[in-house]
Amino acid sequence: MTDLLLTGIGRLVTNDGPPLVGAAVAIENGRITYVGAEADAPSQGPGGRIDCEDRAVIPGFVDAHTHLVFAGDRADEFAQRLAGADYTGGGILSTVAATRTASEEDLFRHAARRVRRMIAAGTTTVEIKTGYGLDLETEQRLLRVAQRLAEELPVTIRTTFLGAHTVPLEFQHDPDRYADLIVEEMLPAVASDADYCDVFVEEGAFSVDQARQILEAAAVHGLPARVHAEQLSHSGGARLAAELGAASADHLDLATEDDADALAEAAVCAVLTPGASYSLRKPQAPGPMLLDHGVTVALATDCNPGTSYFESTGLVISLACVQMGLTVEQAVFAATRGGAMSLGLEDHGLIKPGGVGDLVILDAPSETHLAYRPATNLVWKTIKGGVVVAG
């Protein structure tokens, strides 16, 4: 007997071997217990059976890079870029101003709406960064909101402290003092509530030396590194991520082959954000090159108010295929298993016995339709831990 049984699967993408046809999946107590021929599947239990009617089934999306707890929007900034203005990263401070004045309840309410839309679009795991507070009180508020999202919504959440997103206005005259503040006051206070620490290594944000100082201090507090690297300029962030053995180096739009070799040797995942490159009208990150050099690649929405207000991983998959040059197989793996690997979630992003029961049933015969039909939400049902949570 099993809690939930999926039958009638037209095409099953497991990330644990070639896709299967005519397969069934059984889930019990939130874990996958059977993957194989439908004729050999166990009998259904109290959770019932879902006839997929020849639809494709894939693992739940793992969105490994978001900034989705914030206040306000930056539509005016977007319009200015459409009119020819260049993006320098300075718009972050306008979101900081709005977020600092927002109540915790308002931040939760708006973030919960975003997460619910993500779940309806097939996302079952989300990484959430802080970084729109840039002071201890607001950064802690953002972490509390993220934790509440995990408690109240059917989604797995990993939190990242990004106090080093940019230098706040009150420290523009002395950026080194702000880096010291992060190390001496903010990290000790937030370490128990976060899973990772991130730094935006970029001109106008933080130098390699400042980032090294912050990330080495984070490691002392038990927070592995994630690094915003090589997005707007070739900053040296990818090499720093490799030097520190970071969990991920993110963006990488301007990464070189030497960067790729260093990341591969250090087993650092590359989390790519096609939505940001699209919104900024910049060339996409060299995903195929990174894969060719042996780097594990993940895809993420980078959901944020300024440069990538994306909530749909399906659309990100399409951008990765059409603009970046990934195959559908590579893109789907990156948006599921790749994201899970970057977050250290060994039992997520694949469909095999023992894995978590996070699956997406597509209203399409194959995963290729995610890239082929990007304007449609093709998610028929989202299953989280063996329970249908959308659709």
mmCIF file of C-alpha atoms in Angstrom:
data_model
loop_
_atom_site.group_PDB
_atom_site.id
_atom_site.type_symbol
_atom_site.label_atom_id
_atom_site.label_comp_id
_atom_site.label_asym_id
_atom_site.label_seq_id
_atom_site.Cartn_x
_atom_site.Cartn_y
_atom_site.Cartn_z
ATOM 1 C CA MET A 1 0.000 0.000 0.000
ATOM 2 C CA THR A 2 1.214 3.509 -0.793
ATOM 3 C CA ASP A 3 -0.001 7.005 0.067
ATOM 4 C CA LEU A 4 -0.051 8.324 -3.509
ATOM 5 C CA LEU A 5 0.321 6.482 -6.786
ATOM 6 C CA LEU A 6 0.923 8.152 -10.149
ATOM 7 C CA THR A 7 -0.022 6.067 -13.168
ATOM 8 C CA GLY A 8 -0.573 6.758 -16.844
ATOM 9 C CA ILE A 9 2.685 8.721 -17.075
ATOM 10 C CA GLY A 10 3.503 9.387 -20.699
ATOM 11 C CA ARG A 11 7.132 10.346 -20.102
ATOM 12 C CA LEU A 12 8.943 10.358 -16.760
ATOM 13 C CA VAL A 13 12.089 12.482 -16.332
ATOM 14 C CA THR A 14 13.896 11.101 -13.278
ATOM 15 C CA ASN A 15 17.368 12.727 -13.449
ATOM 16 C CA ASP A 16 18.508 9.240 -12.457
ATOM 17 C CA GLY A 17 18.825 7.702 -15.898
ATOM 18 C CA PRO A 18 17.041 7.992 -19.241
ATOM 19 C CA PRO A 19 13.401 9.128 -19.289
ATOM 20 C CA LEU A 20 10.900 6.321 -18.795
ATOM 21 C CA VAL A 21 7.748 5.626 -20.764
ATOM 22 C CA GLY A 22 4.730 3.910 -19.279
ATOM 23 C CA ALA A 23 6.066 4.198 -15.752
ATOM 24 C CA ALA A 24 4.448 4.669 -12.367
ATOM 25 C CA VAL A 25 5.635 6.456 -9.225
ATOM 26 C CA ALA A 26 4.613 5.620 -5.661
ATOM 27 C CA ILE A 27 5.069 7.944 -2.678
ATOM 28 C CA GLU A 28 4.719 7.017 0.983
ATOM 29 C CA ASN A 29 5.276 9.296 3.994
ATOM 30 C CA GLY A 30 6.574 12.009 1.685
ATOM 31 C CA ARG A 31 9.238 9.791 0.101
ATOM 32 C CA ILE A 32 9.332 8.046 -3.248
ATOM 33 C CA THR A 33 9.120 4.288 -2.741
ATOM 34 C CA TYR A 34 8.710 3.008 -6.286
ATOM 35 C CA VAL A 35 9.709 4.072 -9.787
ATOM 36 C CA GLY A 36 9.206 1.595 -12.581
ATOM 37 C CA ALA A 37 6.809 -0.198 -14.838
ATOM 38 C CA GLU A 38 3.169 0.482 -14.096
ATOM 39 C CA ALA A 39 2.375 -3.233 -14.236
ATOM 40 C CA ASP A 40 4.637 -3.833 -11.235
ATOM 41 C CA ALA A 41 3.548 -0.833 -9.171
ATOM 42 C CA PRO A 42 2.226 -1.299 -5.631
ATOM 43 C CA SER A 43 -1.447 -0.928 -4.907
ATOM 44 C CA GLN A 44 -2.714 2.508 -4.000
ATOM 45 C CA GLY A 45 -3.305 3.565 -0.417
ATOM 46 C CA PRO A 46 -5.199 6.326 1.388
ATOM 47 C CA GLY A 47 -3.675 9.082 -0.722
ATOM 48 C CA GLY A 48 -5.334 7.691 -3.829
ATOM 49 C CA ARG A 49 -4.182 7.473 -7.416
ATOM 50 C CA ILE A 50 -3.597 10.128 -10.040
ATOM 51 C CA ASP A 51 -4.028 9.067 -13.653
ATOM 52 C CA CYS A 52 -1.635 11.345 -15.528
ATOM 53 C CA GLU A 53 -3.346 10.520 -18.835
ATOM 54 C CA ASP A 54 -0.068 10.353 -20.787
ATOM 55 C CA ARG A 55 1.240 13.620 -19.379
ATOM 56 C CA ALA A 56 4.945 14.111 -18.649
ATOM 57 C CA VAL A 57 6.212 14.071 -15.060
ATOM 58 C CA ILE A 58 9.412 15.777 -13.880
ATOM 59 C CA PRO A 59 10.963 16.578 -10.486
ATOM 60 C CA GLY A 60 9.750 19.720 -8.733
ATOM 61 C CA PHE A 61 11.671 22.846 -9.670
ATOM 62 C CA VAL A 62 14.438 23.930 -7.277
ATOM 63 C CA ASP A 63 14.875 27.704 -7.552
ATOM 64 C CA ALA A 64 18.348 28.242 -6.121
ATOM 65 C CA HIS A 65 18.671 32.033 -6.364
ATOM 66 C CA THR A 66 15.926 34.502 -5.399
ATOM 67 C CA HIS A 67 15.555 37.811 -3.563
ATOM 68 C CA LEU A 68 11.811 37.523 -3.178
ATOM 69 C CA VAL A 69 11.247 39.236 0.186
ATOM 70 C CA PHE A 70 11.106 42.960 -0.549
ATOM 71 C CA ALA A 71 8.822 45.986 -0.653
ATOM 72 C CA GLY A 72 7.930 48.225 -3.559
ATOM 73 C CA ASP A 73 8.861 47.829 -7.203
ATOM 74 C CA ARG A 74 11.269 49.348 -9.709
ATOM 75 C CA ALA A 75 9.094 49.583 -12.793
ATOM 76 C CA ASP A 76 10.324 53.147 -13.391
ATOM 77 C CA GLU A 77 13.914 51.881 -13.432
ATOM 78 C CA PHE A 78 12.896 49.197 -15.944
ATOM 79 C CA ALA A 79 11.308 51.842 -18.168
ATOM 80 C CA GLN A 80 14.490 53.924 -17.978
ATOM 81 C CA ARG A 81 16.545 50.947 -19.145
ATOM 82 C CA LEU A 82 14.156 50.446 -22.046
ATOM 83 C CA ALA A 83 14.814 54.076 -22.941
ATOM 84 C CA GLY A 84 18.560 53.400 -23.037
ATOM 85 C CA ALA A 85 19.822 53.880 -19.482
ATOM 86 C CA ASP A 86 22.476 51.417 -18.336
ATOM 87 C CA TYR A 87 22.140 49.364 -15.161
ATOM 88 C CA THR A 88 24.815 49.956 -12.520
ATOM 89 C CA GLY A 89 23.285 48.231 -9.514
ATOM 90 C CA GLY A 90 22.381 51.474 -7.787
ATOM 91 C CA GLY A 91 18.672 50.705 -7.878
ATOM 92 C CA ILE A 92 19.111 48.229 -5.038
ATOM 93 C CA LEU A 93 19.153 51.159 -2.617
ATOM 94 C CA SER A 94 15.643 52.244 -3.636
ATOM 95 C CA THR A 95 14.371 48.794 -2.692
ATOM 96 C CA VAL A 96 16.327 49.008 0.559
ATOM 97 C CA ALA A 97 14.553 52.268 1.420
ATOM 98 C CA ALA A 98 11.122 50.760 0.735
ATOM 99 C CA THR A 99 11.895 47.530 2.570
ATOM 100 C CA ARG A 100 13.235 49.214 5.697
ATOM 101 C CA THR A 101 9.935 51.053 6.170
ATOM 102 C CA ALA A 102 7.674 48.068 5.401
ATOM 103 C CA SER A 103 6.069 46.102 8.209
ATOM 104 C CA GLU A 104 6.954 42.470 8.708
ATOM 105 C CA GLU A 105 3.350 41.510 8.006
ATOM 106 C CA ASP A 106 3.328 43.376 4.687
ATOM 107 C CA LEU A 107 6.624 41.801 3.661
ATOM 108 C CA PHE A 108 5.218 38.355 4.453
ATOM 109 C CA ARG A 109 1.931 38.985 2.671
ATOM 110 C CA HIS A 110 3.553 40.059 -0.586
ATOM 111 C CA ALA A 111 6.250 37.375 -0.464
ATOM 112 C CA ALA A 112 3.643 34.689 0.215
ATOM 113 C CA ARG A 113 1.781 35.713 -2.926
ATOM 114 C CA ARG A 114 4.957 35.328 -4.942
ATOM 115 C CA VAL A 115 5.686 31.924 -3.451
ATOM 116 C CA ARG A 116 2.145 30.692 -4.092
ATOM 117 C CA ARG A 117 2.487 31.678 -7.739
ATOM 118 C CA MET A 118 5.812 29.855 -7.871
ATOM 119 C CA ILE A 119 4.254 26.725 -6.403
ATOM 120 C CA ALA A 120 1.456 26.877 -8.977
ATOM 121 C CA ALA A 121 4.187 27.048 -11.642
ATOM 122 C CA GLY A 122 5.915 23.909 -10.322
ATOM 123 C CA THR A 123 8.454 25.195 -7.799
ATOM 124 C CA THR A 124 8.810 23.046 -4.680
ATOM 125 C CA THR A 125 12.085 24.424 -3.244
ATOM 126 C CA VAL A 126 13.253 28.046 -3.066
ATOM 127 C CA GLU A 127 16.425 29.752 -1.875
ATOM 128 C CA ILE A 128 15.675 33.196 -0.421
ATOM 129 C CA LYS A 129 18.328 35.865 0.067
ATOM 130 C CA THR A 130 18.162 38.863 2.344
ATOM 131 C CA GLY A 131 19.992 41.987 1.188
ATOM 132 C CA TYR A 132 17.266 44.621 1.076
ATOM 133 C CA GLY A 133 17.831 45.674 4.672
ATOM 134 C CA LEU A 134 21.553 46.342 4.944
ATOM 135 C CA ASP A 135 21.094 46.944 8.648
ATOM 136 C CA LEU A 136 20.811 44.295 11.335
ATOM 137 C CA GLU A 137 17.188 44.916 12.279
ATOM 138 C CA THR A 138 15.833 44.706 8.735
ATOM 139 C CA GLU A 139 18.047 41.800 7.709
ATOM 140 C CA GLN A 140 16.737 39.832 10.683
ATOM 141 C CA ARG A 141 13.184 40.790 9.697
ATOM 142 C CA LEU A 142 13.751 39.389 6.208
ATOM 143 C CA LEU A 143 15.055 36.128 7.649
ATOM 144 C CA ARG A 144 12.009 35.843 9.913
ATOM 145 C CA VAL A 145 9.722 36.335 6.921
ATOM 146 C CA ALA A 146 11.543 33.607 4.994
ATOM 147 C CA GLN A 147 11.255 31.244 7.938
ATOM 148 C CA ARG A 148 7.546 31.968 8.255
ATOM 149 C CA LEU A 149 7.070 31.231 4.558
ATOM 150 C CA ALA A 150 8.630 27.811 5.144
ATOM 151 C CA GLU A 151 6.335 27.183 8.093
ATOM 152 C CA GLU A 152 3.067 28.272 6.483
ATOM 153 C CA LEU A 153 3.432 27.302 2.810
ATOM 154 C CA PRO A 154 4.080 23.900 1.173
ATOM 155 C CA VAL A 155 7.617 24.649 0.021
ATOM 156 C CA THR A 156 11.156 23.875 1.141
ATOM 157 C CA ILE A 157 13.138 27.067 1.778
ATOM 158 C CA ARG A 158 16.841 27.678 2.231
ATOM 159 C CA THR A 159 17.912 31.112 3.482
ATOM 160 C CA THR A 160 20.966 33.131 2.537
ATOM 161 C CA PHE A 161 22.256 36.172 4.408
ATOM 162 C CA LEU A 162 23.173 38.815 1.815
ATOM 163 C CA GLY A 163 23.993 41.760 4.019
ATOM 164 C CA ALA A 164 26.789 42.370 1.510
ATOM 165 C CA HIS A 165 24.402 43.124 -1.358
ATOM 166 C CA THR A 166 25.608 46.700 -1.735
ATOM 167 C CA VAL A 167 26.947 49.413 0.557
ATOM 168 C CA PRO A 168 24.101 51.346 2.242
ATOM 169 C CA LEU A 169 23.903 55.101 1.937
ATOM 170 C CA GLU A 170 25.035 55.682 5.509
ATOM 171 C CA PHE A 171 28.355 53.902 4.775
ATOM 172 C CA GLN A 172 29.050 55.185 1.251
ATOM 173 C CA HIS A 173 31.891 57.284 2.670
ATOM 174 C CA ASP A 174 33.511 54.228 4.307
ATOM 175 C CA PRO A 175 32.659 50.880 2.635
ATOM 176 C CA ASP A 176 35.354 49.065 4.610
ATOM 177 C CA ARG A 177 33.606 50.048 7.829
ATOM 178 C CA TYR A 178 30.395 48.472 6.544
ATOM 179 C CA ALA A 179 32.266 45.246 5.718
ATOM 180 C CA ASP A 180 33.639 45.315 9.275
ATOM 181 C CA LEU A 181 30.105 45.799 10.612
ATOM 182 C CA ILE A 182 28.921 42.736 8.732
ATOM 183 C CA VAL A 183 31.750 40.663 10.166
ATOM 184 C CA GLU A 184 31.661 41.963 13.723
ATOM 185 C CA GLU A 185 27.956 42.515 14.391
ATOM 186 C CA MET A 186 25.666 41.174 11.706
ATOM 187 C CA LEU A 187 27.081 37.703 11.076
ATOM 188 C CA PRO A 188 27.122 36.648 14.752
ATOM 189 C CA ALA A 189 23.511 37.797 15.096
ATOM 190 C CA VAL A 190 22.064 36.122 11.989
ATOM 191 C CA ALA A 191 24.151 32.955 11.685
ATOM 192 C CA SER A 192 21.687 30.737 13.524
ATOM 193 C CA ASP A 193 18.833 31.799 11.216
ATOM 194 C CA ALA A 194 20.548 31.424 7.826
ATOM 195 C CA ASP A 195 21.888 28.530 5.785
ATOM 196 C CA TYR A 196 24.405 30.446 3.647
ATOM 197 C CA CYS A 197 26.196 33.773 3.296
ATOM 198 C CA ASP A 198 26.446 35.566 -0.042
ATOM 199 C CA VAL A 199 28.390 38.610 -1.292
ATOM 200 C CA PHE A 200 27.875 40.659 -4.466
ATOM 201 C CA VAL A 201 31.391 40.954 -5.872
ATOM 202 C CA GLU A 202 31.159 43.838 -8.308
ATOM 203 C CA GLU A 203 32.314 47.391 -8.954
ATOM 204 C CA GLY A 204 30.216 49.631 -6.740
ATOM 205 C CA ALA A 205 29.421 46.737 -4.410
ATOM 206 C CA PHE A 206 32.215 44.679 -2.791
ATOM 207 C CA SER A 207 35.780 43.942 -3.814
ATOM 208 C CA VAL A 208 37.317 40.493 -3.810
ATOM 209 C CA ASP A 209 39.249 41.331 -0.645
ATOM 210 C CA GLN A 210 36.131 42.574 1.158
ATOM 211 C CA ALA A 211 34.194 39.515 0.031
ATOM 212 C CA ARG A 212 36.948 37.190 1.222
ATOM 213 C CA GLN A 213 36.900 38.876 4.633
ATOM 214 C CA ILE A 214 33.132 38.474 4.945
ATOM 215 C CA LEU A 215 32.902 34.928 3.621
ATOM 216 C CA GLU A 216 35.787 33.651 5.739
ATOM 217 C CA ALA A 217 34.070 35.126 8.797
ATOM 218 C CA ALA A 218 30.790 33.494 7.715
ATOM 219 C CA ALA A 219 32.530 30.122 7.536
ATOM 220 C CA VAL A 220 33.593 30.510 11.163
ATOM 221 C CA HIS A 221 29.902 30.871 12.001
ATOM 222 C CA GLY A 222 29.012 27.767 9.997
ATOM 223 C CA LEU A 223 27.643 29.514 6.909
ATOM 224 C CA PRO A 224 28.916 28.182 3.560
ATOM 225 C CA ALA A 225 29.578 30.718 0.826
ATOM 226 C CA ARG A 226 27.560 31.685 -2.209
ATOM 227 C CA VAL A 227 28.955 34.405 -4.486
ATOM 228 C CA HIS A 228 27.383 36.853 -6.942
ATOM 229 C CA ALA A 229 30.123 36.747 -9.568
ATOM 230 C CA GLU A 230 31.008 38.065 -13.031
ATOM 231 C CA GLN A 231 27.592 39.602 -13.740
ATOM 232 C CA LEU A 232 28.181 43.206 -14.798
ATOM 233 C CA SER A 233 31.961 43.062 -15.063
ATOM 234 C CA HIS A 234 34.672 40.449 -14.687
ATOM 235 C CA SER A 235 35.151 41.001 -10.966
ATOM 236 C CA GLY A 236 37.135 37.957 -9.834
ATOM 237 C CA GLY A 237 34.181 36.559 -7.911
ATOM 238 C CA ALA A 238 34.278 33.176 -9.636
ATOM 239 C CA ARG A 239 37.913 32.618 -8.731
ATOM 240 C CA LEU A 240 37.137 33.639 -5.142
ATOM 241 C CA ALA A 241 34.260 31.148 -5.048
ATOM 242 C CA ALA A 242 36.641 28.428 -6.215
ATOM 243 C CA GLU A 243 39.316 29.485 -3.718
ATOM 244 C CA LEU A 244 36.836 29.268 -0.832
ATOM 245 C CA GLY A 245 35.101 26.108 -2.037
ATOM 246 C CA ALA A 246 31.789 27.958 -2.177
ATOM 247 C CA ALA A 247 28.510 26.160 -2.640
ATOM 248 C CA SER A 248 27.821 28.262 -5.719
ATOM 249 C CA ALA A 249 28.970 31.057 -7.966
ATOM 250 C CA ASP A 250 25.939 32.847 -9.387
ATOM 251 C CA HIS A 251 25.205 34.822 -12.575
ATOM 252 C CA LEU A 252 28.598 34.275 -14.315
ATOM 253 C CA ASP A 253 27.522 36.192 -17.421
ATOM 254 C CA LEU A 254 31.148 37.188 -18.094
ATOM 255 C CA ALA A 255 32.862 34.025 -16.862
ATOM 256 C CA THR A 256 35.858 32.794 -18.817
ATOM 257 C CA GLU A 257 37.121 29.308 -19.574
ATOM 258 C CA ASP A 258 39.748 29.741 -16.867
ATOM 259 C CA ASP A 259 36.961 30.581 -14.424
ATOM 260 C CA ALA A 260 35.117 27.456 -15.517
ATOM 261 C CA ASP A 261 38.166 25.268 -14.941
ATOM 262 C CA ALA A 262 38.614 26.694 -11.449
ATOM 263 C CA LEU A 263 34.947 26.170 -10.577
ATOM 264 C CA ALA A 264 34.976 22.619 -11.885
ATOM 265 C CA GLU A 265 38.135 21.720 -9.970
ATOM 266 C CA ALA A 266 36.669 23.119 -6.747
ATOM 267 C CA ALA A 267 33.248 21.479 -7.363
ATOM 268 C CA VAL A 268 31.467 24.847 -7.168
ATOM 269 C CA CYS A 269 28.010 24.882 -8.757
ATOM 270 C CA ALA A 270 27.204 27.586 -11.296
ATOM 271 C CA VAL A 271 23.753 29.096 -10.688
ATOM 272 C CA LEU A 272 22.751 30.909 -13.866
ATOM 273 C CA THR A 273 19.971 33.501 -14.091
ATOM 274 C CA PRO A 274 18.695 33.874 -17.663
ATOM 275 C CA GLY A 275 15.890 36.197 -16.561
ATOM 276 C CA ALA A 276 18.337 38.810 -15.316
ATOM 277 C CA SER A 277 20.343 38.770 -18.537
ATOM 278 C CA TYR A 278 17.101 39.037 -20.521
ATOM 279 C CA SER A 279 15.770 41.941 -18.448
ATOM 280 C CA LEU A 280 19.078 43.799 -18.641
ATOM 281 C CA ARG A 281 19.341 43.065 -22.378
ATOM 282 C CA LYS A 282 22.777 41.572 -21.868
ATOM 283 C CA PRO A 283 24.311 38.427 -23.386
ATOM 284 C CA GLN A 284 23.416 35.244 -21.555
ATOM 285 C CA ALA A 285 25.912 33.431 -19.344
ATOM 286 C CA PRO A 286 28.026 30.823 -21.174
ATOM 287 C CA GLY A 287 26.089 27.821 -19.926
ATOM 288 C CA PRO A 288 27.241 25.365 -22.610
ATOM 289 C CA MET A 289 30.884 26.322 -22.027
ATOM 290 C CA LEU A 290 30.551 25.800 -18.271
ATOM 291 C CA LEU A 291 29.034 22.368 -18.843
ATOM 292 C CA ASP A 292 31.751 21.471 -21.329
ATOM 293 C CA HIS A 293 34.335 22.263 -18.643
ATOM 294 C CA GLY A 294 32.635 19.955 -16.140
ATOM 295 C CA VAL A 295 30.812 22.553 -14.014
ATOM 296 C CA THR A 296 27.474 21.578 -12.480
ATOM 297 C CA VAL A 297 24.945 24.132 -13.737
ATOM 298 C CA ALA A 298 21.731 25.256 -12.046
ATOM 299 C CA LEU A 299 19.057 27.608 -13.362
ATOM 300 C CA ALA A 300 17.206 30.087 -11.145
ATOM 301 C CA THR A 301 14.668 32.861 -11.535
ATOM 302 C CA ASP A 302 16.661 35.469 -9.546
ATOM 303 C CA CYS A 303 13.226 36.806 -8.588
ATOM 304 C CA ASN A 304 13.833 40.410 -7.519
ATOM 305 C CA PRO A 305 12.194 43.803 -8.118
ATOM 306 C CA GLY A 306 14.937 45.346 -10.224
ATOM 307 C CA THR A 307 16.539 43.049 -12.757
ATOM 308 C CA SER A 308 14.567 39.807 -12.908
ATOM 309 C CA TYR A 309 10.969 39.932 -11.715
ATOM 310 C CA PHE A 310 10.533 36.312 -12.798
ATOM 311 C CA GLU A 311 8.499 33.769 -10.850
ATOM 312 C CA SER A 312 8.223 31.021 -13.489
ATOM 313 C CA THR A 313 11.023 28.491 -13.776
ATOM 314 C CA GLY A 314 9.388 27.204 -16.944
ATOM 315 C CA LEU A 315 10.038 30.545 -18.623
ATOM 316 C CA VAL A 316 13.633 30.496 -17.352
ATOM 317 C CA ILE A 317 14.080 27.054 -18.933
ATOM 318 C CA SER A 318 12.877 28.438 -22.265
ATOM 319 C CA LEU A 319 15.306 31.375 -22.083
ATOM 320 C CA ALA A 320 18.145 28.984 -21.231
ATOM 321 C CA CYS A 321 17.386 26.914 -24.301
ATOM 322 C CA VAL A 322 16.570 29.638 -26.818
ATOM 323 C CA GLN A 323 19.043 32.334 -25.765
ATOM 324 C CA MET A 324 21.752 30.549 -23.767
ATOM 325 C CA GLY A 325 22.042 27.442 -25.893
ATOM 326 C CA LEU A 326 21.317 24.674 -23.408
ATOM 327 C CA THR A 327 19.485 21.594 -24.585
ATOM 328 C CA VAL A 328 16.074 20.911 -23.034
ATOM 329 C CA GLU A 329 17.575 17.984 -21.134
ATOM 330 C CA GLN A 330 20.355 20.180 -19.738
ATOM 331 C CA ALA A 331 17.971 22.983 -18.813
ATOM 332 C CA VAL A 332 15.456 20.761 -17.025
ATOM 333 C CA PHE A 333 18.261 19.052 -15.095
ATOM 334 C CA ALA A 334 19.698 22.449 -14.153
ATOM 335 C CA ALA A 335 16.313 23.716 -12.943
ATOM 336 C CA THR A 336 15.739 20.640 -10.787
ATOM 337 C CA ARG A 337 18.724 18.503 -9.838
ATOM 338 C CA GLY A 338 21.295 21.242 -10.492
ATOM 339 C CA GLY A 339 19.530 23.626 -8.131
ATOM 340 C CA ALA A 340 19.269 20.930 -5.482
ATOM 341 C CA MET A 341 22.979 20.154 -5.740
ATOM 342 C CA SER A 342 23.866 23.820 -5.301
ATOM 343 C CA LEU A 343 21.818 23.834 -2.079
ATOM 344 C CA GLY A 344 23.244 20.570 -0.756
ATOM 345 C CA LEU A 345 19.868 18.809 -1.009
ATOM 346 C CA GLU A 346 20.938 15.345 -2.045
ATOM 347 C CA ASP A 347 17.422 13.873 -1.996
ATOM 348 C CA HIS A 348 15.781 16.673 -4.040
ATOM 349 C CA GLY A 349 15.554 17.258 -7.758
ATOM 350 C CA LEU A 350 15.334 13.628 -8.828
ATOM 351 C CA ILE A 351 12.745 10.884 -8.936
ATOM 352 C CA LYS A 352 14.114 7.699 -7.395
ATOM 353 C CA PRO A 353 13.316 5.543 -4.374
ATOM 354 C CA GLY A 354 14.341 7.385 -1.229
ATOM 355 C CA GLY A 355 14.037 10.837 -2.804
ATOM 356 C CA VAL A 356 11.527 13.381 -1.606
ATOM 357 C CA GLY A 357 8.115 13.155 -3.227
ATOM 358 C CA ASP A 358 8.336 16.531 -5.000
ATOM 359 C CA LEU A 359 7.035 16.181 -8.547
ATOM 360 C CA VAL A 360 5.403 18.203 -11.296
ATOM 361 C CA ILE A 361 2.857 16.797 -13.711
ATOM 362 C CA LEU A 362 2.983 18.806 -16.915
ATOM 363 C CA ASP A 363 -0.076 19.397 -19.069
ATOM 364 C CA ALA A 364 2.069 18.339 -22.001
ATOM 365 C CA PRO A 365 3.412 15.078 -23.414
ATOM 366 C CA SER A 366 7.077 15.928 -22.833
ATOM 367 C CA GLU A 367 9.388 18.341 -21.041
ATOM 368 C CA THR A 368 10.318 19.896 -24.399
ATOM 369 C CA HIS A 369 7.059 21.846 -24.221
ATOM 370 C CA LEU A 370 8.500 23.936 -21.368
ATOM 371 C CA ALA A 371 10.889 25.535 -23.859
ATOM 372 C CA TYR A 372 8.478 25.307 -26.786
ATOM 373 C CA ARG A 373 5.509 27.032 -25.072
ATOM 374 C CA PRO A 374 7.005 29.533 -22.616
ATOM 375 C CA ALA A 375 3.969 31.820 -22.415
ATOM 376 C CA THR A 376 1.787 29.083 -20.894
ATOM 377 C CA ASN A 377 1.952 27.672 -17.382
ATOM 378 C CA LEU A 378 2.167 24.007 -18.331
ATOM 379 C CA VAL A 379 1.976 22.723 -14.760
ATOM 380 C CA TRP A 380 -1.078 20.502 -14.334
ATOM 381 C CA LYS A 381 -0.336 19.547 -10.731
ATOM 382 C CA THR A 382 2.438 20.324 -8.255
ATOM 383 C CA ILE A 383 3.110 17.595 -5.702
ATOM 384 C CA LYS A 384 5.053 18.401 -2.539
ATOM 385 C CA GLY A 385 6.038 15.533 -0.275
ATOM 386 C CA GLY A 386 3.414 13.314 -1.848
ATOM 387 C CA VAL A 387 0.600 15.864 -1.474
ATOM 388 C CA VAL A 388 -0.982 17.802 -4.335
ATOM 389 C CA VAL A 389 -0.447 21.473 -3.443
ATOM 390 C CA ALA A 390 -1.464 23.087 -6.735
ATOM 391 C CA GLY A 391 -3.628 22.045 -9.631
#
